[in-house]
PDB file of C-alpha atoms in Angstrom:
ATOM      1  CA  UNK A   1      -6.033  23.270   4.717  1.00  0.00           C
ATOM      2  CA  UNK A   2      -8.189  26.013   2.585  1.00  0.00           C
ATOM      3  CA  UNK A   3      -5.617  28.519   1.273  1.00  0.00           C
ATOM      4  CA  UNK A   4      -6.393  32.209   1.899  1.00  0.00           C
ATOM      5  CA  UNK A   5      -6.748  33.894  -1.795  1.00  0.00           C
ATOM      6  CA  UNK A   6     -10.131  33.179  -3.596  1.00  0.00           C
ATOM      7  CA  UNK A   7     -10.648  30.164  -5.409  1.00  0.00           C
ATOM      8  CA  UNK A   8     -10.985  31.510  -8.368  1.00  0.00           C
ATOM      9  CA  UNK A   9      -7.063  32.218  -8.870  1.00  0.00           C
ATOM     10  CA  UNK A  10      -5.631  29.637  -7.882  1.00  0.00           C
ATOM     11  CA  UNK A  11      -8.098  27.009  -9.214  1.00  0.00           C
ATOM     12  CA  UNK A  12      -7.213  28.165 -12.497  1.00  0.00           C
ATOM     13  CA  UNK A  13      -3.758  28.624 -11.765  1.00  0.00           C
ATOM     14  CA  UNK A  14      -3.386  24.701 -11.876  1.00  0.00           C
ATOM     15  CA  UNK A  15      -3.640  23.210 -15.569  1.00  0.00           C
ATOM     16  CA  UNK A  16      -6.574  21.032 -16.556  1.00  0.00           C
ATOM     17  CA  UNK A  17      -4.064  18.380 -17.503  1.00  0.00           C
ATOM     18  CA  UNK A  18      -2.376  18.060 -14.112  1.00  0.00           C
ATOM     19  CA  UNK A  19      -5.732  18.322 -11.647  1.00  0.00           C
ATOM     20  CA  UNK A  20      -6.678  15.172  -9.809  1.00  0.00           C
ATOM     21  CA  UNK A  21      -9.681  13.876  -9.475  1.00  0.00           C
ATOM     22  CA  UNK A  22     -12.400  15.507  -6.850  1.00  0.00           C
ATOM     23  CA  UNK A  23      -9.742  18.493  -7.165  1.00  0.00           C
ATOM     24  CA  UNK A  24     -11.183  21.491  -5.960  1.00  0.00           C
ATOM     25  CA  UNK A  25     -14.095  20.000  -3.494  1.00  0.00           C
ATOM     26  CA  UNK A  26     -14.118  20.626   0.071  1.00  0.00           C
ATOM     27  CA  UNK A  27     -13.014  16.642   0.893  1.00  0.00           C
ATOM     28  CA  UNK A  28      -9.978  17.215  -1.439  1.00  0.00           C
ATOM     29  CA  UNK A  29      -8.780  20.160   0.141  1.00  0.00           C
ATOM     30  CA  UNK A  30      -9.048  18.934   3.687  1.00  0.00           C
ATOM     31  CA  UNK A  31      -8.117  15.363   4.201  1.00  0.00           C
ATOM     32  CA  UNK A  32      -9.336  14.117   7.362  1.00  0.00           C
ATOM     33  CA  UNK A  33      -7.911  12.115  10.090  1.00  0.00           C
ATOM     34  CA  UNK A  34      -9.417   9.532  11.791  1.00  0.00           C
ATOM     35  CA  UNK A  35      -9.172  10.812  15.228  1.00  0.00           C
ATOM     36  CA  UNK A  36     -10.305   8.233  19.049  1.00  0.00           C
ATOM     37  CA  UNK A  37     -10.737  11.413  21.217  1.00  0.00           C
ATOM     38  CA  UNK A  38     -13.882  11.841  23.198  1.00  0.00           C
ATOM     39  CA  UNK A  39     -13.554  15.584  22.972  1.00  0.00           C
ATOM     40  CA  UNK A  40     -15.866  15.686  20.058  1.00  0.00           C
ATOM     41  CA  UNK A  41     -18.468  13.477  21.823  1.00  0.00           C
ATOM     42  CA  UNK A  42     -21.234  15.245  23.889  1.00  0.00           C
ATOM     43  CA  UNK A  43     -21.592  15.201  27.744  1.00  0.00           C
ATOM     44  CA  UNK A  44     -23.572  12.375  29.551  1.00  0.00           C
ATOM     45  CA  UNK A  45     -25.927  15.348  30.441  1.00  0.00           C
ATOM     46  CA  UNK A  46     -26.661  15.708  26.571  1.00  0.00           C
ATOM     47  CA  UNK A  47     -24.311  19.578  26.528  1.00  0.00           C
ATOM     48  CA  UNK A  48     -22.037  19.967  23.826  1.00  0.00           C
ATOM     49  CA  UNK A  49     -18.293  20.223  25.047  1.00  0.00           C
ATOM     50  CA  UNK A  50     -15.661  22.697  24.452  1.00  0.00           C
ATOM     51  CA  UNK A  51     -12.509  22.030  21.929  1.00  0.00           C
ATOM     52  CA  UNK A  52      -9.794  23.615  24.049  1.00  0.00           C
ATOM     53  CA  UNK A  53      -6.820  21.259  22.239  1.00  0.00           C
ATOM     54  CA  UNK A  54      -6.172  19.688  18.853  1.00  0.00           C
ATOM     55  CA  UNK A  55      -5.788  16.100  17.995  1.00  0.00           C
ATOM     56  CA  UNK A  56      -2.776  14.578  19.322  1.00  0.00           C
ATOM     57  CA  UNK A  57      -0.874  12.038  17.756  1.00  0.00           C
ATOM     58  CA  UNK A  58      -1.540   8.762  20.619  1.00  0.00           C
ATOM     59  CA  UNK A  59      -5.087   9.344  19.884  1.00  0.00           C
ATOM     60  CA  UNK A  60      -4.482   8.842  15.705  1.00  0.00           C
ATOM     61  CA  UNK A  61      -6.458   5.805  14.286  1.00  0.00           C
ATOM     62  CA  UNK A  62      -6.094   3.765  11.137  1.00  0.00           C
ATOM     63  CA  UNK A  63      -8.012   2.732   8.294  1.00  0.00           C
ATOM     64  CA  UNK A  64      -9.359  -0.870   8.874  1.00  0.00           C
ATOM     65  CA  UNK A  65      -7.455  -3.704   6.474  1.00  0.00           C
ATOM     66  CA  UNK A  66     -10.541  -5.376   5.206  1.00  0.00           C
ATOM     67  CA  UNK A  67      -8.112  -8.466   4.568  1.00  0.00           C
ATOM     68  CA  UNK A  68      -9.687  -9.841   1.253  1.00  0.00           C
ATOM     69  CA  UNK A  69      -8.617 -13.343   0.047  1.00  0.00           C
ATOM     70  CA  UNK A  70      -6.392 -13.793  -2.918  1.00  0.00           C
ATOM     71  CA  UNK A  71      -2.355 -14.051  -3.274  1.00  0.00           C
ATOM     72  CA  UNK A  72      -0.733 -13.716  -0.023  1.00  0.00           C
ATOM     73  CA  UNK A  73      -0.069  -9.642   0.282  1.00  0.00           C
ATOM     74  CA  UNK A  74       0.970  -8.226   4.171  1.00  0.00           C
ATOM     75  CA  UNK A  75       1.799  -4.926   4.417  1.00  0.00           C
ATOM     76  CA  UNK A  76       4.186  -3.913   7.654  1.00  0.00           C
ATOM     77  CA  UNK A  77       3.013  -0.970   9.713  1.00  0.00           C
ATOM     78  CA  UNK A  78       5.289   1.206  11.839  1.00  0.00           C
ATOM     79  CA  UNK A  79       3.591   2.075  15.284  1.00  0.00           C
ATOM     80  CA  UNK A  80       3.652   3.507  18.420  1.00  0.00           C
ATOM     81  CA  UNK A  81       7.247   2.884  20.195  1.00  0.00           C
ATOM     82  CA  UNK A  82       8.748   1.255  17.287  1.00  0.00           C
ATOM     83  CA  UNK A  83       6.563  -1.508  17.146  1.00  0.00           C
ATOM     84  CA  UNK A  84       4.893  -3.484  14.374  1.00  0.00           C
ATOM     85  CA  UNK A  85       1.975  -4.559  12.882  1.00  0.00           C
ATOM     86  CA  UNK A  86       1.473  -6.684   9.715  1.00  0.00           C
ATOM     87  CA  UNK A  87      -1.142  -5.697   7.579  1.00  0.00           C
ATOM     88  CA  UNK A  88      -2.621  -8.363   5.661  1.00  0.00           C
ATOM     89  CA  UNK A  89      -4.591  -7.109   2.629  1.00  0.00           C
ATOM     90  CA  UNK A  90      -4.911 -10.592   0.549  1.00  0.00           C
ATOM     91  CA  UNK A  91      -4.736 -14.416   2.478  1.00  0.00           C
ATOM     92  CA  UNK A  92      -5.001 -17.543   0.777  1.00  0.00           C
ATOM     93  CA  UNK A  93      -3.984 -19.652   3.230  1.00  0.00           C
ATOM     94  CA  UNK A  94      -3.479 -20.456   7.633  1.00  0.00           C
ATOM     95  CA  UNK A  95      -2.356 -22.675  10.585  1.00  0.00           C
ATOM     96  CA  UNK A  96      -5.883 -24.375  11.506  1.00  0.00           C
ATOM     97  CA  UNK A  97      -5.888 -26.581  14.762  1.00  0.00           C
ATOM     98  CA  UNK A  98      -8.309 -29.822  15.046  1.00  0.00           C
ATOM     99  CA  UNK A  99      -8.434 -29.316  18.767  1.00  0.00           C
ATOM    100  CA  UNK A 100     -10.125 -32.934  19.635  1.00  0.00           C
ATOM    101  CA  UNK A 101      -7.586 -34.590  17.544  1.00  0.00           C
ATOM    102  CA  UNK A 102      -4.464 -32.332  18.470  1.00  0.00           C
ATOM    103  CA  UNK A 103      -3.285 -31.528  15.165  1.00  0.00           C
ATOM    104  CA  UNK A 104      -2.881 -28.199  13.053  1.00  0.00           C
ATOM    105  CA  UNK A 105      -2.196 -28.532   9.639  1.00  0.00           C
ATOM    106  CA  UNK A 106      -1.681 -25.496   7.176  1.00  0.00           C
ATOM    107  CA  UNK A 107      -4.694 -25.409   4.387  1.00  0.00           C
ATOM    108  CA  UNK A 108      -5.872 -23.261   1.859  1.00  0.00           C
ATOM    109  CA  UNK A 109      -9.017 -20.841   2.826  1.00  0.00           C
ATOM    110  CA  UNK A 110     -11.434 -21.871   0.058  1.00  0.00           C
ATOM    111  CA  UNK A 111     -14.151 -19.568   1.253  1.00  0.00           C
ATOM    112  CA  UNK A 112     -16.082 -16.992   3.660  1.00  0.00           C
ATOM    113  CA  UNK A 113     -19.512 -18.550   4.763  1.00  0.00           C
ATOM    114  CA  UNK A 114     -20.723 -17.038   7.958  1.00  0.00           C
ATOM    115  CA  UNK A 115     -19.885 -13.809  10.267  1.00  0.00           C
ATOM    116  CA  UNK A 116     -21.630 -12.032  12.630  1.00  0.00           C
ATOM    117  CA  UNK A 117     -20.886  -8.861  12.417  1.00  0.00           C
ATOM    118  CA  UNK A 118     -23.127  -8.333   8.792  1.00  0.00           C
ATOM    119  CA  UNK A 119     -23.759 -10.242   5.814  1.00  0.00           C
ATOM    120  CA  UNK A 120     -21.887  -7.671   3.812  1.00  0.00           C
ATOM    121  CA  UNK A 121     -18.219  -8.774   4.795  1.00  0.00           C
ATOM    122  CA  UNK A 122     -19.292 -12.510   3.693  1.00  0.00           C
ATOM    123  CA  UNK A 123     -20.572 -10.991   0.418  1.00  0.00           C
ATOM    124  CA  UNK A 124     -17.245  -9.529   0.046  1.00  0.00           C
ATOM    125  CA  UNK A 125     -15.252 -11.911   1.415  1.00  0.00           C
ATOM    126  CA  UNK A 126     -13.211 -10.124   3.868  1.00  0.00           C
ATOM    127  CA  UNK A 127     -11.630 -12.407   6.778  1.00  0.00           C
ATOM    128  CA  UNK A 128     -11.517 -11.241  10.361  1.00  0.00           C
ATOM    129  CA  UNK A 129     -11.378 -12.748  13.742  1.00  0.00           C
ATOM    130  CA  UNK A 130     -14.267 -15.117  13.809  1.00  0.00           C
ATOM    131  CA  UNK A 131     -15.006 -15.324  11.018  1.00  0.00           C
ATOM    132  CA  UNK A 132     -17.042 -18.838   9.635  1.00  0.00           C
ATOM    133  CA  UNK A 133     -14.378 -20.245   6.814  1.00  0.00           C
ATOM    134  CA  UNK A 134     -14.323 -23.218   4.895  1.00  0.00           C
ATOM    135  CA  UNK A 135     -11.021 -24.597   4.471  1.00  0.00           C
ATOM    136  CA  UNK A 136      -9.358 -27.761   2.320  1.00  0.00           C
ATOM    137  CA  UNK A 137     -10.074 -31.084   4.167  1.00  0.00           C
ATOM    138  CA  UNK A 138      -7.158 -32.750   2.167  1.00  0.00           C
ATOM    139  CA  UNK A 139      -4.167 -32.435   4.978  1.00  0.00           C
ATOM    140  CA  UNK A 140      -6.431 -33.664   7.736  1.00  0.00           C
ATOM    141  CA  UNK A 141      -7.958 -37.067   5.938  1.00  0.00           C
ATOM    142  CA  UNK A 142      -4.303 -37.847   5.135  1.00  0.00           C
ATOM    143  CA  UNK A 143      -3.164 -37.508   8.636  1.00  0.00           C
ATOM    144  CA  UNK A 144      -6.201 -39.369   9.864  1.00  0.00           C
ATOM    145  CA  UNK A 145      -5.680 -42.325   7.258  1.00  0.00           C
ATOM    146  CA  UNK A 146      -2.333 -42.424   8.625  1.00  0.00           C
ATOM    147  CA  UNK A 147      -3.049 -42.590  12.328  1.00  0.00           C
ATOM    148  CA  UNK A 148      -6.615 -44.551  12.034  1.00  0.00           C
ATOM    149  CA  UNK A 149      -6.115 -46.077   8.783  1.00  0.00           C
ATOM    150  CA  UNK A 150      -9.778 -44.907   8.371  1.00  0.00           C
ATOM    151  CA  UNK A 151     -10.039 -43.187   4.640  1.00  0.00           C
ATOM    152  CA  UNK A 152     -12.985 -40.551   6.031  1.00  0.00           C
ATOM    153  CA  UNK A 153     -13.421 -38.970   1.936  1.00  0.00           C
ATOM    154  CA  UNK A 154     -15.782 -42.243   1.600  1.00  0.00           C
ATOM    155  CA  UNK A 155     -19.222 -41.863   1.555  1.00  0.00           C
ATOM    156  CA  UNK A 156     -20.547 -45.243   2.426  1.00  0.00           C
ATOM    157  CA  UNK A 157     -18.204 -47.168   4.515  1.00  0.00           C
ATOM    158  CA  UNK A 158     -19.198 -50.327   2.992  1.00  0.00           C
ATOM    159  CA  UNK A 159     -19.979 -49.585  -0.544  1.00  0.00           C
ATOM    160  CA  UNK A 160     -16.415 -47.813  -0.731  1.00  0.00           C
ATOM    161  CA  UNK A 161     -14.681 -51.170   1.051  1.00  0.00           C
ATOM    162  CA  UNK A 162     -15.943 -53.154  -2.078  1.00  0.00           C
ATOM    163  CA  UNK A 163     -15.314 -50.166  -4.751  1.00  0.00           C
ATOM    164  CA  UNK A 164     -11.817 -49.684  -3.497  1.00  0.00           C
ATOM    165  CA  UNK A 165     -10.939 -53.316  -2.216  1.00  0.00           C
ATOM    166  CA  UNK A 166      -7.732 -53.898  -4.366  1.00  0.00           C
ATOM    167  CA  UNK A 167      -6.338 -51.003  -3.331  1.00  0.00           C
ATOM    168  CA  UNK A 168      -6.781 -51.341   0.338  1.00  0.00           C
ATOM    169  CA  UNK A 169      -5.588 -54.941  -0.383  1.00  0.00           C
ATOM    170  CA  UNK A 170      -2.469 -53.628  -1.707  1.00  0.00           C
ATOM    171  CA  UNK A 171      -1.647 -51.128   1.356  1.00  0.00           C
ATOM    172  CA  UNK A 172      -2.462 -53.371   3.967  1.00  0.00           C
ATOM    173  CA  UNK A 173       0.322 -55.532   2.343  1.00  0.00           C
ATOM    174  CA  UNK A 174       2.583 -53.137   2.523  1.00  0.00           C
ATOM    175  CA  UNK A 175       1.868 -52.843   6.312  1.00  0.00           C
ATOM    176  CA  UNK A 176       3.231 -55.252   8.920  1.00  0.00           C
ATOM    177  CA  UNK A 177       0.635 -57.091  11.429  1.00  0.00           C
ATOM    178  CA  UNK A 178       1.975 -55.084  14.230  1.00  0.00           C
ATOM    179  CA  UNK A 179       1.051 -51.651  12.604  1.00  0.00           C
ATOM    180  CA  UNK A 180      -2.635 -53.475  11.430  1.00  0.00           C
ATOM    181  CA  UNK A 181      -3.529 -53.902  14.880  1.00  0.00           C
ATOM    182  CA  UNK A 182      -2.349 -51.023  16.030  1.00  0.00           C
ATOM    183  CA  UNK A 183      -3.811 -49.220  13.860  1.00  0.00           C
ATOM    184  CA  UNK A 184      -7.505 -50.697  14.772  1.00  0.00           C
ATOM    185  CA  UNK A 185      -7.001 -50.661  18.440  1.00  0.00           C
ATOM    186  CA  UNK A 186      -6.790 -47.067  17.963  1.00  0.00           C
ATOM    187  CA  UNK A 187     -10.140 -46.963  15.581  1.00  0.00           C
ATOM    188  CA  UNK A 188     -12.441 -48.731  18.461  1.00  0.00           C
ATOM    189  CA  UNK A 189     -11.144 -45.608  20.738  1.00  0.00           C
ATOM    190  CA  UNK A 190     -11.857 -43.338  18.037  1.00  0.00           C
ATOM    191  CA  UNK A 191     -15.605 -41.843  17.920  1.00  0.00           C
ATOM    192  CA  UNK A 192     -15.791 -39.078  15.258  1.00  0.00           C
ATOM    193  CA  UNK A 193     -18.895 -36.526  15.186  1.00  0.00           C
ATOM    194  CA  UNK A 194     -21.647 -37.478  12.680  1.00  0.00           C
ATOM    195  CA  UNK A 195     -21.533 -33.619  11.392  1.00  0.00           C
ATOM    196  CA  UNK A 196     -17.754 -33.497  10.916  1.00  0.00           C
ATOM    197  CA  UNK A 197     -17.707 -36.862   9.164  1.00  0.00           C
ATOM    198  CA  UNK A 198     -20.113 -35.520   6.810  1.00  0.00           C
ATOM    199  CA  UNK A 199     -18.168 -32.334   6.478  1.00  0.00           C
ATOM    200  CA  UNK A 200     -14.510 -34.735   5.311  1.00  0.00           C
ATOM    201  CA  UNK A 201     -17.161 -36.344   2.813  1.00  0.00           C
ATOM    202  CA  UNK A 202     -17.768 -32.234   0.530  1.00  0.00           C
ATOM    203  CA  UNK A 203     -14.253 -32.170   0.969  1.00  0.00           C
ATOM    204  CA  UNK A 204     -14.511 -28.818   2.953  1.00  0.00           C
ATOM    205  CA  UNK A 205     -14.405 -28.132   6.549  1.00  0.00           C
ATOM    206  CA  UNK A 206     -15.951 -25.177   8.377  1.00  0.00           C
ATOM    207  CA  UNK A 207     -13.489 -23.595  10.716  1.00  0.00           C
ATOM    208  CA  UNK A 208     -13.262 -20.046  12.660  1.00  0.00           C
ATOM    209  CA  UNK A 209     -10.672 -17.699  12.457  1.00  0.00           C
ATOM    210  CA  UNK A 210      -8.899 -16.892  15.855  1.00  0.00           C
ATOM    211  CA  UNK A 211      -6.248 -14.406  14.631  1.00  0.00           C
ATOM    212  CA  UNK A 212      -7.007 -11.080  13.775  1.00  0.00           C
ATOM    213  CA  UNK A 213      -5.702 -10.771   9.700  1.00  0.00           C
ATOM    214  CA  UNK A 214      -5.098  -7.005   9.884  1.00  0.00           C
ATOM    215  CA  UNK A 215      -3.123  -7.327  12.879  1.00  0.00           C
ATOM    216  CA  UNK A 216      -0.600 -10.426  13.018  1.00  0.00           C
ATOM    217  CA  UNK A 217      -1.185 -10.587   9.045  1.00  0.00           C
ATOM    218  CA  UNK A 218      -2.138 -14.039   9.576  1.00  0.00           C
ATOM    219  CA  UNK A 219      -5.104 -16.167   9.437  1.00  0.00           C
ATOM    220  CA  UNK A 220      -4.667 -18.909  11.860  1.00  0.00           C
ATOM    221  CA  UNK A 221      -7.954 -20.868  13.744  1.00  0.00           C
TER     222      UNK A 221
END
């Protein structure tokens, strides 16, 4: 709050050498909360409305986290009734689920390409729930080789048969006849999207973020 006495003496009563910056101004002196009362909000009738309490603690709001990505860094947060809330400020990495497929896989977040809310959080990269990411297609082609022994990082399926024939030669050796035609009974099931199959080919798959970072400090989708 503004102290009483004039400025003047106790402005100068502080030394140069220990004076923060902005000290002095009007927003240093008077640090504001951010308040979610409708007190301060005018009637439906358009009349201004009458302060008759102060702010009250259950009414307090926070800062937003703006959950950047870099090197994992979650910050906890004490709330209301004891409870927590992780604070993620930097995320590098989530749990994403390949719903069709039933699998989740944990993957690095290589980038921010799309959200909704403004251009300006892609531009800066923040993540939030919904958010359009692309993430590392690595895990997924490995557990699809595995289960389809279809190698989706190809880009032509029969130009990378004859580029990569000795070593296909080689694993299917190492496989017994059982597992072979197991293996392609499950491929003629299999019918994989056009657009996702060109998506395994860059390497990078788009995804959407279903947790909310600043919340859970996670970023799961």
């Amino acid at each position: 709050l503004k102290p009483s006495w004039p400025k003047s003496s106790w402005f100068a009563a502080v030394p140069a050498a220990s004076r923060p910056a902005g000290f002095g101004s009007t927003k240093f002196l008077a640090a504001m909360g951010i308040s979610r009362d409708s007190r301060h909000k005018h009637r439906k009738t358009g009349g201004r409305r009458n302060i008759h309490q102060k702010k009250r603690k259950f009414e307090m709001g926070r800062p937003a986290a703006l959950c950047k990505m870099g090197s994992k860094r979650v910050r906890p947060v004490r709330c209301r009734g004891g409870n927590m809330k992780y604070r993620a400020l930097r995320i590098d990495a989530g749990n994403f689920a390949w719903g069709s497929e039933n699998c989740a896989k944990k993957v690095r977040i290589l980038d921010v390409v799309y959200n909704a809310t403004s251009n300006e959080l892609v531009r800066t990269k923040t993540l939030t729930k919904n958010s359009i990411v692309q993430i590392d297609a690595q895990p997924y082609k490995q557990w699809y080789l595995k289960k389809y022994g279809v190698d989706l990082g190809k880009k032509g399926k029969k130009g990378g048969k004859d580029a990569k024939d000795g070593k296909e030669a080689e694993e299917q050796e190492k496989k017994s006849r059982h597992v072979i035609f197991k293996l392609k009974a499950r491929e003629a099931k299999q019918k994989l999207d056009p657009a996702v199959e060109e998506q395994f080919q860059s390497g990078r798959l788009l995804a959407a973020v279903s947790s909310r970072p600043g919340q859970c400090g996670r970023c799961d989708g």
